[in-house]
Amino acid sequence: MTAPVKPCGVTLDRAIVEWLDDRFSAPEKAGTRRQYGLTLRRVAAWLGAGDQDVTTVSAMDYARALRALWAERADATWNANRANVCSFLTWLREWAEYVDVKLPKRCAARTIADDETKAVDREDLDVLWEPDTAGLRERSLWRVKYESSSRAEALLALDIEDLDLARRRARVTVKGGKTVWIHFGEMGAALLAEYIGDRTSGPVWLTERRPWNWRSRPVADRGPGATFRLSYNRAESIFKETTSRLGFSGNGRAFDFLTLHQLRHSRLTHLAEDGVDTPALQAISTHRDPRTLHRKYTKVSSRAVADVMAAADRREAMRRREDARRRPSATRGRPRAARVRTRPLRR
């Protein structure tokens, strides 16, 4: 893991741009490019090495930046950003041949235990659709997201021209760049139609909060007047604040807050509990691999397990009553009260 002695003449910032252009130039990879680029630019900014030759940045420098920026974050966040840096270093080493560096072994990925409590019971989610819970914009977004089980990023990218409210569906571009129809229910369609009103074009969900990069945002992200397309970060923040205020509880545990992605988990779990088969679930969730669908999303909820156990208790009670009814009367044991009444008294 030693860097070449002679500089290669390429700065760290330039190497990041070359890596992004080489690996993520396809239009369907725009979201991945944005996220990977954000990670590496934060690393370069923390190191203050963006304008330095890439050969002067050591493996320990990348490790220090990772620990400073994400060591205290969730395990999944640490792993995702670490993987981004590893991908960049692999490209530097094997493709660009600028420098031969690898992250040290102690900067390893973290083991993430499976969490099967992400699905929230239907009764707990009902409060989200009530008028007093949040504004019409939020309730329409949450309900459509739950009913369609779509990713929030795909929904927030929707334009009114992509909607087909008569058939309760919308055309979205999903992860991987594929364009598909997503379907939602009557309540979602009603809330959406009420929220859109007489608008005929532009982003579906709007905000009056001007984004920090509003001057460079594309025209497609602008709505009527001084409105802009609602961002994922803002939508997620509102959802977390609302569910935290409501004091959600589900599956026997208390939630500090819910995330928008948990609506997707919940919907797919509920559909699986209702007996929807795997091909239909794949079409709804847009998963290519059914193993991913079943491993991550269609876990049986604790409410469903409790219902199964309650049904088993009822069947057991019925069986015992039936056995007692069919048992001959001569072999039936007398109740304890009767035995006490007929017991001879001792003088």
mmCIF file of C-alpha atoms in Angstrom:
data_model
loop_
_atom_site.group_PDB
_atom_site.id
_atom_site.type_symbol
_atom_site.label_atom_id
_atom_site.label_comp_id
_atom_site.label_asym_id
_atom_site.label_seq_id
_atom_site.Cartn_x
_atom_site.Cartn_y
_atom_site.Cartn_z
ATOM 1 C CA MET A 1 0.000 0.000 0.000
ATOM 2 C CA THR A 2 2.750 2.423 -0.953
ATOM 3 C CA ALA A 3 2.156 5.340 -3.271
ATOM 4 C CA PRO A 4 4.431 6.000 -6.257
ATOM 5 C CA VAL A 5 7.267 8.345 -5.537
ATOM 6 C CA LYS A 6 6.668 10.414 -8.648
ATOM 7 C CA PRO A 7 3.391 12.392 -8.856
ATOM 8 C CA CYS A 8 1.022 11.423 -11.670
ATOM 9 C CA GLY A 9 -0.154 14.965 -12.366
ATOM 10 C CA VAL A 10 -3.821 14.245 -11.529
ATOM 11 C CA THR A 11 -5.457 15.901 -8.528
ATOM 12 C CA LEU A 12 -7.812 14.031 -6.216
ATOM 13 C CA ASP A 13 -10.765 16.114 -7.426
ATOM 14 C CA ARG A 14 -9.917 15.328 -11.045
ATOM 15 C CA ALA A 15 -9.536 11.620 -10.273
ATOM 16 C CA ILE A 16 -13.004 11.597 -8.680
ATOM 17 C CA VAL A 17 -14.528 13.168 -11.798
ATOM 18 C CA GLU A 18 -12.725 10.669 -14.063
ATOM 19 C CA TRP A 19 -13.966 7.775 -11.911
ATOM 20 C CA LEU A 20 -17.561 8.998 -12.016
ATOM 21 C CA ASP A 21 -17.400 9.523 -15.784
ATOM 22 C CA ASP A 22 -15.911 6.067 -16.282
ATOM 23 C CA ARG A 23 -18.278 4.102 -14.064
ATOM 24 C CA PHE A 24 -21.532 6.089 -13.897
ATOM 25 C CA SER A 25 -21.957 7.931 -17.189
ATOM 26 C CA ALA A 26 -25.143 6.061 -18.191
ATOM 27 C CA PRO A 27 -28.373 8.051 -17.611
ATOM 28 C CA GLU A 28 -29.898 5.264 -15.512
ATOM 29 C CA LYS A 29 -26.968 5.564 -13.100
ATOM 30 C CA ALA A 30 -27.506 9.247 -12.357
ATOM 31 C CA GLY A 31 -28.681 8.596 -8.801
ATOM 32 C CA THR A 32 -25.741 6.305 -8.049
ATOM 33 C CA ARG A 33 -23.330 8.831 -9.546
ATOM 34 C CA ARG A 34 -24.738 11.578 -7.336
ATOM 35 C CA GLN A 35 -24.451 9.508 -4.150
ATOM 36 C CA TYR A 36 -20.960 8.157 -4.868
ATOM 37 C CA GLY A 37 -19.743 11.594 -5.880
ATOM 38 C CA LEU A 38 -21.117 13.113 -2.671
ATOM 39 C CA THR A 39 -19.232 10.579 -0.550
ATOM 40 C CA LEU A 40 -15.880 11.109 -2.275
ATOM 41 C CA ARG A 41 -16.200 14.882 -2.342
ATOM 42 C CA ARG A 42 -16.883 14.897 1.399
ATOM 43 C CA VAL A 43 -13.776 12.773 1.931
ATOM 44 C CA ALA A 44 -11.673 15.112 -0.229
ATOM 45 C CA ALA A 45 -13.060 18.187 1.552
ATOM 46 C CA TRP A 46 -12.382 16.731 5.011
ATOM 47 C CA LEU A 47 -8.802 15.901 4.016
ATOM 48 C CA GLY A 48 -8.346 19.273 2.311
ATOM 49 C CA ALA A 49 -6.639 17.367 -0.484
ATOM 50 C CA GLY A 50 -8.899 18.044 -3.439
ATOM 51 C CA ASP A 51 -6.252 20.071 -5.295
ATOM 52 C CA GLN A 52 -3.361 17.794 -4.300
ATOM 53 C CA ASP A 53 -1.868 15.074 -6.464
ATOM 54 C CA VAL A 54 -3.826 11.852 -5.930
ATOM 55 C CA THR A 55 -0.598 9.954 -5.218
ATOM 56 C CA THR A 56 -0.030 12.020 -2.063
ATOM 57 C CA VAL A 57 -3.190 10.725 -0.359
ATOM 58 C CA SER A 58 -2.455 7.547 1.573
ATOM 59 C CA ALA A 59 -4.688 4.678 2.638
ATOM 60 C CA MET A 60 -4.573 5.953 6.218
ATOM 61 C CA ASP A 61 -5.839 9.338 5.020
ATOM 62 C CA TYR A 62 -8.937 7.706 3.523
ATOM 63 C CA ALA A 63 -9.409 5.644 6.686
ATOM 64 C CA ARG A 64 -9.152 8.727 8.918
ATOM 65 C CA ALA A 65 -11.708 10.561 6.814
ATOM 66 C CA LEU A 66 -14.118 7.624 6.943
ATOM 67 C CA ARG A 67 -13.847 7.341 10.718
ATOM 68 C CA ALA A 68 -14.250 11.090 11.233
ATOM 69 C CA LEU A 69 -17.270 11.408 8.954
ATOM 70 C CA TRP A 70 -19.201 8.180 9.527
ATOM 71 C CA ALA A 71 -17.811 6.203 12.474
ATOM 72 C CA GLU A 72 -20.648 7.348 14.748
ATOM 73 C CA ARG A 73 -23.370 6.770 12.172
ATOM 74 C CA ALA A 74 -25.511 3.662 11.705
ATOM 75 C CA ASP A 75 -23.769 0.474 10.590
ATOM 76 C CA ALA A 76 -25.537 0.519 7.208
ATOM 77 C CA THR A 77 -24.436 4.127 6.608
ATOM 78 C CA TRP A 78 -20.836 3.269 7.509
ATOM 79 C CA ASN A 79 -20.838 0.251 5.186
ATOM 80 C CA ALA A 80 -22.359 2.176 2.271
ATOM 81 C CA ASN A 81 -19.826 5.023 2.413
ATOM 82 C CA ARG A 82 -16.943 2.642 3.029
ATOM 83 C CA ALA A 83 -17.996 0.655 -0.055
ATOM 84 C CA ASN A 84 -18.015 3.872 -2.105
ATOM 85 C CA VAL A 85 -14.452 4.663 -1.067
ATOM 86 C CA CYS A 86 -13.351 1.068 -1.718
ATOM 87 C CA SER A 87 -14.835 1.221 -5.226
ATOM 88 C CA PHE A 88 -12.908 4.423 -5.923
ATOM 89 C CA LEU A 89 -9.636 2.958 -4.612
ATOM 90 C CA THR A 90 -10.117 -0.189 -6.695
ATOM 91 C CA TRP A 91 -10.483 1.982 -9.784
ATOM 92 C CA LEU A 92 -7.368 3.970 -8.854
ATOM 93 C CA ARG A 93 -5.426 0.762 -8.393
ATOM 94 C CA GLU A 94 -6.623 -1.514 -11.178
ATOM 95 C CA TRP A 95 -7.902 0.777 -13.913
ATOM 96 C CA ALA A 96 -6.309 4.202 -13.704
ATOM 97 C CA GLU A 97 -3.094 2.812 -12.141
ATOM 98 C CA TYR A 98 -2.562 6.131 -10.403
ATOM 99 C CA VAL A 99 -1.798 4.719 -6.988
ATOM 100 C CA ASP A 100 -1.794 1.323 -5.252
ATOM 101 C CA VAL A 101 -3.711 1.838 -2.001
ATOM 102 C CA LYS A 102 -6.191 -0.261 -0.014
ATOM 103 C CA LEU A 103 -8.053 0.542 3.166
ATOM 104 C CA PRO A 104 -6.384 -0.952 6.253
ATOM 105 C CA LYS A 105 -7.935 -4.122 7.671
ATOM 106 C CA ARG A 106 -9.111 -2.388 10.827
ATOM 107 C CA CYS A 107 -11.279 -0.147 8.632
ATOM 108 C CA ALA A 108 -13.565 -3.083 7.911
ATOM 109 C CA ALA A 109 -17.232 -3.359 7.080
ATOM 110 C CA ARG A 110 -19.576 -3.869 10.005
ATOM 111 C CA THR A 111 -21.845 -6.846 10.470
ATOM 112 C CA ILE A 112 -25.502 -5.856 10.306
ATOM 113 C CA ALA A 113 -28.009 -8.061 12.088
ATOM 114 C CA ASP A 114 -31.295 -8.642 10.312
ATOM 115 C CA ASP A 115 -34.105 -6.417 11.556
ATOM 116 C CA GLU A 116 -37.486 -8.051 11.025
ATOM 117 C CA THR A 117 -39.486 -5.335 12.805
ATOM 118 C CA LYS A 118 -39.561 -2.791 9.978
ATOM 119 C CA ALA A 119 -43.094 -3.652 8.883
ATOM 120 C CA VAL A 120 -45.698 -1.664 10.816
ATOM 121 C CA ASP A 121 -49.177 -3.010 11.550
ATOM 122 C CA ARG A 122 -52.021 -1.662 9.414
ATOM 123 C CA GLU A 123 -53.889 -0.348 12.439
ATOM 124 C CA ASP A 124 -50.864 1.697 13.475
ATOM 125 C CA LEU A 125 -50.575 3.234 10.004
ATOM 126 C CA ASP A 126 -54.223 4.283 9.835
ATOM 127 C CA VAL A 127 -53.504 7.455 11.791
ATOM 128 C CA LEU A 128 -51.253 8.704 8.990
ATOM 129 C CA TRP A 129 -54.179 9.143 6.601
ATOM 130 C CA GLU A 130 -56.342 11.149 9.024
ATOM 131 C CA PRO A 131 -56.822 14.854 8.131
ATOM 132 C CA ASP A 132 -55.560 16.124 11.492
ATOM 133 C CA THR A 133 -52.251 14.285 11.205
ATOM 134 C CA ALA A 134 -50.577 16.288 8.441
ATOM 135 C CA GLY A 135 -51.246 18.447 5.400
ATOM 136 C CA LEU A 136 -52.768 17.198 2.175
ATOM 137 C CA ARG A 137 -49.394 17.091 0.419
ATOM 138 C CA GLU A 138 -47.884 14.773 3.025
ATOM 139 C CA ARG A 139 -50.922 12.520 3.323
ATOM 140 C CA SER A 140 -51.196 12.082 -0.447
ATOM 141 C CA LEU A 141 -47.492 11.245 -0.730
ATOM 142 C CA TRP A 142 -47.555 8.804 2.195
ATOM 143 C CA ARG A 143 -50.696 7.015 1.052
ATOM 144 C CA VAL A 144 -49.551 6.675 -2.571
ATOM 145 C CA LYS A 145 -46.160 5.442 -1.373
ATOM 146 C CA TYR A 146 -47.775 2.856 0.893
ATOM 147 C CA GLU A 147 -50.295 1.629 -1.682
ATOM 148 C CA SER A 148 -47.779 1.452 -4.538
ATOM 149 C CA SER A 149 -44.880 0.242 -2.324
ATOM 150 C CA SER A 150 -42.659 2.379 -4.560
ATOM 151 C CA ARG A 151 -39.398 3.983 -3.540
ATOM 152 C CA ALA A 152 -39.715 7.598 -2.409
ATOM 153 C CA GLU A 153 -37.113 8.834 -4.890
ATOM 154 C CA ALA A 154 -39.144 7.500 -7.820
ATOM 155 C CA LEU A 155 -42.379 9.028 -6.526
ATOM 156 C CA LEU A 156 -40.873 12.445 -5.877
ATOM 157 C CA ALA A 157 -39.552 12.519 -9.455
ATOM 158 C CA LEU A 158 -43.112 12.187 -10.797
ATOM 159 C CA ASP A 159 -44.599 14.889 -12.994
ATOM 160 C CA ILE A 160 -48.335 15.384 -13.422
ATOM 161 C CA GLU A 161 -47.985 14.268 -17.045
ATOM 162 C CA ASP A 162 -46.888 10.835 -15.752
ATOM 163 C CA LEU A 163 -50.153 10.256 -13.856
ATOM 164 C CA ASP A 164 -53.133 8.257 -15.056
ATOM 165 C CA LEU A 165 -55.601 8.910 -12.245
ATOM 166 C CA ALA A 166 -58.501 7.273 -14.084
ATOM 167 C CA ARG A 167 -56.655 3.932 -13.932
ATOM 168 C CA ARG A 168 -54.957 4.766 -10.633
ATOM 169 C CA ARG A 169 -51.431 4.355 -11.940
ATOM 170 C CA ALA A 170 -48.294 6.370 -12.715
ATOM 171 C CA ARG A 171 -45.270 5.930 -14.966
ATOM 172 C CA VAL A 172 -42.022 6.042 -12.984
ATOM 173 C CA THR A 173 -38.360 5.319 -13.567
ATOM 174 C CA VAL A 174 -37.196 2.817 -10.981
ATOM 175 C CA LYS A 175 -33.782 1.788 -9.722
ATOM 176 C CA GLY A 176 -31.717 0.575 -12.659
ATOM 177 C CA GLY A 177 -33.296 2.986 -15.145
ATOM 178 C CA LYS A 178 -36.305 0.859 -16.127
ATOM 179 C CA THR A 179 -39.626 2.667 -16.690
ATOM 180 C CA VAL A 180 -42.670 0.869 -15.266
ATOM 181 C CA TRP A 181 -46.250 1.490 -14.213
ATOM 182 C CA ILE A 182 -46.935 1.645 -10.494
ATOM 183 C CA HIS A 183 -50.472 1.257 -9.193
ATOM 184 C CA PHE A 184 -52.193 2.745 -6.171
ATOM 185 C CA GLY A 185 -55.619 2.458 -4.568
ATOM 186 C CA GLU A 186 -58.776 4.515 -4.276
ATOM 187 C CA MET A 187 -57.715 6.510 -1.222
ATOM 188 C CA GLY A 188 -54.353 7.399 -2.743
ATOM 189 C CA ALA A 189 -55.972 8.455 -6.022
ATOM 190 C CA ALA A 190 -58.541 10.598 -4.192
ATOM 191 C CA LEU A 191 -55.919 12.357 -2.068
ATOM 192 C CA LEU A 192 -53.711 12.878 -5.098
ATOM 193 C CA ALA A 193 -56.523 14.362 -7.202
ATOM 194 C CA GLU A 194 -57.485 16.704 -4.366
ATOM 195 C CA TYR A 195 -53.886 17.835 -3.894
ATOM 196 C CA ILE A 196 -53.171 18.428 -7.605
ATOM 197 C CA GLY A 197 -56.377 20.355 -8.171
ATOM 198 C CA ASP A 198 -56.432 22.039 -11.576
ATOM 199 C CA ARG A 199 -52.694 21.803 -12.247
ATOM 200 C CA THR A 200 -51.896 20.086 -15.554
ATOM 201 C CA SER A 201 -48.097 20.006 -15.653
ATOM 202 C CA GLY A 202 -44.980 20.197 -13.521
ATOM 203 C CA PRO A 203 -43.842 18.234 -10.470
ATOM 204 C CA VAL A 204 -46.562 16.450 -8.501
ATOM 205 C CA TRP A 205 -45.350 17.301 -4.990
ATOM 206 C CA LEU A 206 -44.196 20.885 -4.481
ATOM 207 C CA THR A 207 -42.593 22.953 -1.759
ATOM 208 C CA GLU A 208 -42.290 26.684 -1.253
ATOM 209 C CA ARG A 209 -38.917 26.233 0.454
ATOM 210 C CA ARG A 210 -36.281 27.289 -2.024
ATOM 211 C CA PRO A 211 -33.495 24.664 -2.326
ATOM 212 C CA TRP A 212 -29.923 25.753 -1.801
ATOM 213 C CA ASN A 213 -29.057 25.082 -5.472
ATOM 214 C CA TRP A 214 -32.273 26.517 -6.880
ATOM 215 C CA ARG A 215 -30.463 28.615 -9.478
ATOM 216 C CA SER A 216 -28.941 25.537 -11.100
ATOM 217 C CA ARG A 217 -31.980 23.272 -10.768
ATOM 218 C CA PRO A 218 -33.513 22.159 -14.087
ATOM 219 C CA VAL A 219 -36.679 23.802 -15.303
ATOM 220 C CA ALA A 220 -38.515 20.497 -14.805
ATOM 221 C CA ASP A 221 -38.043 20.877 -11.033
ATOM 222 C CA ARG A 222 -39.920 24.178 -10.919
ATOM 223 C CA GLY A 223 -43.615 24.500 -10.235
ATOM 224 C CA PRO A 224 -46.033 27.395 -10.590
ATOM 225 C CA GLY A 225 -44.925 30.604 -8.930
ATOM 226 C CA ALA A 226 -42.027 30.308 -6.507
ATOM 227 C CA THR A 227 -42.447 26.559 -5.911
ATOM 228 C CA PHE A 228 -40.042 23.692 -6.489
ATOM 229 C CA ARG A 229 -40.099 19.914 -6.536
ATOM 230 C CA LEU A 230 -40.189 18.471 -3.007
ATOM 231 C CA SER A 231 -36.828 16.891 -2.184
ATOM 232 C CA TYR A 232 -36.314 13.491 -0.624
ATOM 233 C CA ASN A 233 -34.473 14.907 2.387
ATOM 234 C CA ARG A 234 -37.293 17.334 3.159
ATOM 235 C CA ALA A 235 -39.994 14.674 2.701
ATOM 236 C CA GLU A 236 -38.108 12.245 4.949
ATOM 237 C CA SER A 237 -37.566 14.900 7.613
ATOM 238 C CA ILE A 238 -41.286 15.772 7.731
ATOM 239 C CA PHE A 239 -42.252 12.099 7.954
ATOM 240 C CA LYS A 240 -39.833 11.424 10.808
ATOM 241 C CA GLU A 241 -40.976 14.503 12.718
ATOM 242 C CA THR A 242 -44.636 13.554 12.314
ATOM 243 C CA THR A 243 -44.275 9.924 13.357
ATOM 244 C CA SER A 244 -42.067 10.920 16.273
ATOM 245 C CA ARG A 245 -44.750 13.330 17.449
ATOM 246 C CA LEU A 246 -47.424 10.658 17.111
ATOM 247 C CA GLY A 247 -45.445 8.313 19.349
ATOM 248 C CA PHE A 248 -45.735 5.320 17.075
ATOM 249 C CA SER A 249 -45.710 1.872 18.569
ATOM 250 C CA GLY A 250 -45.880 -1.352 16.680
ATOM 251 C CA ASN A 251 -44.744 -4.954 16.776
ATOM 252 C CA GLY A 252 -44.365 -4.766 20.539
ATOM 253 C CA ARG A 253 -41.782 -1.993 20.503
ATOM 254 C CA ALA A 254 -41.747 1.784 20.565
ATOM 255 C CA PHE A 255 -40.459 3.707 17.550
ATOM 256 C CA ASP A 256 -38.652 7.002 17.939
ATOM 257 C CA PHE A 257 -39.735 7.626 14.359
ATOM 258 C CA LEU A 258 -40.550 5.788 11.177
ATOM 259 C CA THR A 259 -38.846 6.205 7.812
ATOM 260 C CA LEU A 260 -40.519 6.533 4.438
ATOM 261 C CA HIS A 261 -38.920 3.263 3.364
ATOM 262 C CA GLN A 262 -40.797 1.455 6.139
ATOM 263 C CA LEU A 263 -44.034 2.173 4.272
ATOM 264 C CA ARG A 264 -42.636 0.054 1.433
ATOM 265 C CA HIS A 265 -41.658 -2.709 3.867
ATOM 266 C CA SER A 266 -45.079 -2.611 5.478
ATOM 267 C CA ARG A 267 -47.075 -2.749 2.248
ATOM 268 C CA LEU A 268 -45.148 -5.694 0.798
ATOM 269 C CA THR A 269 -45.427 -7.540 4.108
ATOM 270 C CA HIS A 270 -49.180 -6.934 4.262
ATOM 271 C CA LEU A 271 -49.658 -8.113 0.677
ATOM 272 C CA ALA A 272 -47.672 -11.282 1.385
ATOM 273 C CA GLU A 273 -49.812 -11.927 4.474
ATOM 274 C CA ASP A 274 -52.916 -11.562 2.290
ATOM 275 C CA GLY A 275 -51.662 -14.373 0.065
ATOM 276 C CA VAL A 276 -50.338 -12.400 -2.927
ATOM 277 C CA ASP A 277 -47.986 -14.677 -4.879
ATOM 278 C CA THR A 278 -44.334 -14.001 -5.670
ATOM 279 C CA PRO A 279 -44.700 -12.952 -9.358
ATOM 280 C CA ALA A 280 -47.286 -10.325 -8.408
ATOM 281 C CA LEU A 281 -45.134 -9.095 -5.521
ATOM 282 C CA GLN A 282 -42.166 -8.782 -7.881
ATOM 283 C CA ALA A 283 -44.256 -6.751 -10.325
ATOM 284 C CA ILE A 284 -45.377 -4.455 -7.497
ATOM 285 C CA SER A 285 -41.959 -4.029 -5.872
ATOM 286 C CA THR A 286 -39.966 -4.058 -9.188
ATOM 287 C CA HIS A 287 -37.454 -6.508 -7.706
ATOM 288 C CA ARG A 288 -35.611 -8.542 -10.306
ATOM 289 C CA ASP A 289 -34.513 -11.240 -7.880
ATOM 290 C CA PRO A 290 -37.286 -12.846 -5.783
ATOM 291 C CA ARG A 291 -34.700 -13.836 -3.180
ATOM 292 C CA THR A 292 -34.085 -10.167 -2.398
ATOM 293 C CA LEU A 293 -37.819 -9.587 -2.140
ATOM 294 C CA HIS A 294 -38.363 -12.407 0.352
ATOM 295 C CA ARG A 295 -35.159 -11.855 2.303
ATOM 296 C CA LYS A 296 -35.753 -8.164 2.970
ATOM 297 C CA TYR A 297 -39.413 -7.321 2.554
ATOM 298 C CA THR A 298 -41.911 -10.131 2.978
ATOM 299 C CA LYS A 299 -41.177 -11.034 6.558
ATOM 300 C CA VAL A 300 -44.270 -12.050 8.502
ATOM 301 C CA SER A 301 -45.149 -9.318 10.982
ATOM 302 C CA SER A 302 -45.600 -9.902 14.703
ATOM 303 C CA ARG A 303 -49.295 -9.038 14.338
ATOM 304 C CA ALA A 304 -49.712 -11.861 11.831
ATOM 305 C CA VAL A 305 -47.866 -14.260 14.130
ATOM 306 C CA ALA A 306 -50.101 -13.186 17.036
ATOM 307 C CA ASP A 307 -53.197 -13.821 14.890
ATOM 308 C CA VAL A 308 -51.913 -17.286 13.979
ATOM 309 C CA MET A 309 -51.295 -18.097 17.651
ATOM 310 C CA ALA A 310 -54.745 -16.792 18.636
ATOM 311 C CA ALA A 311 -56.372 -18.925 15.938
ATOM 312 C CA ALA A 312 -54.398 -21.946 17.171
ATOM 313 C CA ASP A 313 -55.617 -21.297 20.724
ATOM 314 C CA ARG A 314 -59.220 -21.143 19.516
ATOM 315 C CA ARG A 315 -58.857 -24.412 17.617
ATOM 316 C CA GLU A 316 -57.296 -26.057 20.675
ATOM 317 C CA ALA A 317 -60.131 -24.872 22.896
ATOM 318 C CA MET A 318 -62.716 -26.164 20.416
ATOM 319 C CA ARG A 319 -60.950 -29.527 20.229
ATOM 320 C CA ARG A 320 -60.913 -29.889 23.988
ATOM 321 C CA ARG A 321 -64.603 -29.010 24.231
ATOM 322 C CA GLU A 322 -65.436 -31.497 21.476
ATOM 323 C CA ASP A 323 -63.419 -34.239 23.164
ATOM 324 C CA ALA A 324 -65.154 -33.564 26.463
ATOM 325 C CA ARG A 325 -68.570 -33.703 24.771
ATOM 326 C CA ARG A 326 -67.839 -37.014 23.072
ATOM 327 C CA ARG A 327 -66.329 -38.646 26.133
ATOM 328 C CA PRO A 328 -68.741 -41.154 27.792
ATOM 329 C CA SER A 329 -70.381 -39.735 30.903
ATOM 330 C CA ALA A 330 -69.250 -42.667 33.061
ATOM 331 C CA THR A 331 -65.623 -41.869 32.407
ATOM 332 C CA ARG A 332 -65.957 -38.165 32.977
ATOM 333 C CA GLY A 333 -64.426 -36.923 36.168
ATOM 334 C CA ARG A 334 -66.815 -35.209 38.531
ATOM 335 C CA PRO A 335 -66.215 -31.522 39.167
ATOM 336 C CA ARG A 336 -64.271 -30.775 42.316
ATOM 337 C CA ALA A 337 -67.273 -28.981 43.867
ATOM 338 C CA ALA A 338 -69.384 -32.140 43.510
ATOM 339 C CA ARG A 339 -66.684 -34.296 45.089
ATOM 340 C CA VAL A 340 -66.481 -31.969 48.062
ATOM 341 C CA ARG A 341 -70.271 -32.019 48.617
ATOM 342 C CA THR A 342 -70.502 -35.853 48.626
ATOM 343 C CA ARG A 343 -67.454 -36.477 50.782
ATOM 344 C CA PRO A 344 -68.501 -38.181 54.113
ATOM 345 C CA LEU A 345 -68.009 -36.076 57.151
ATOM 346 C CA ARG A 346 -65.666 -37.306 59.837
ATOM 347 C CA ARG A 347 -67.210 -37.544 63.310
#
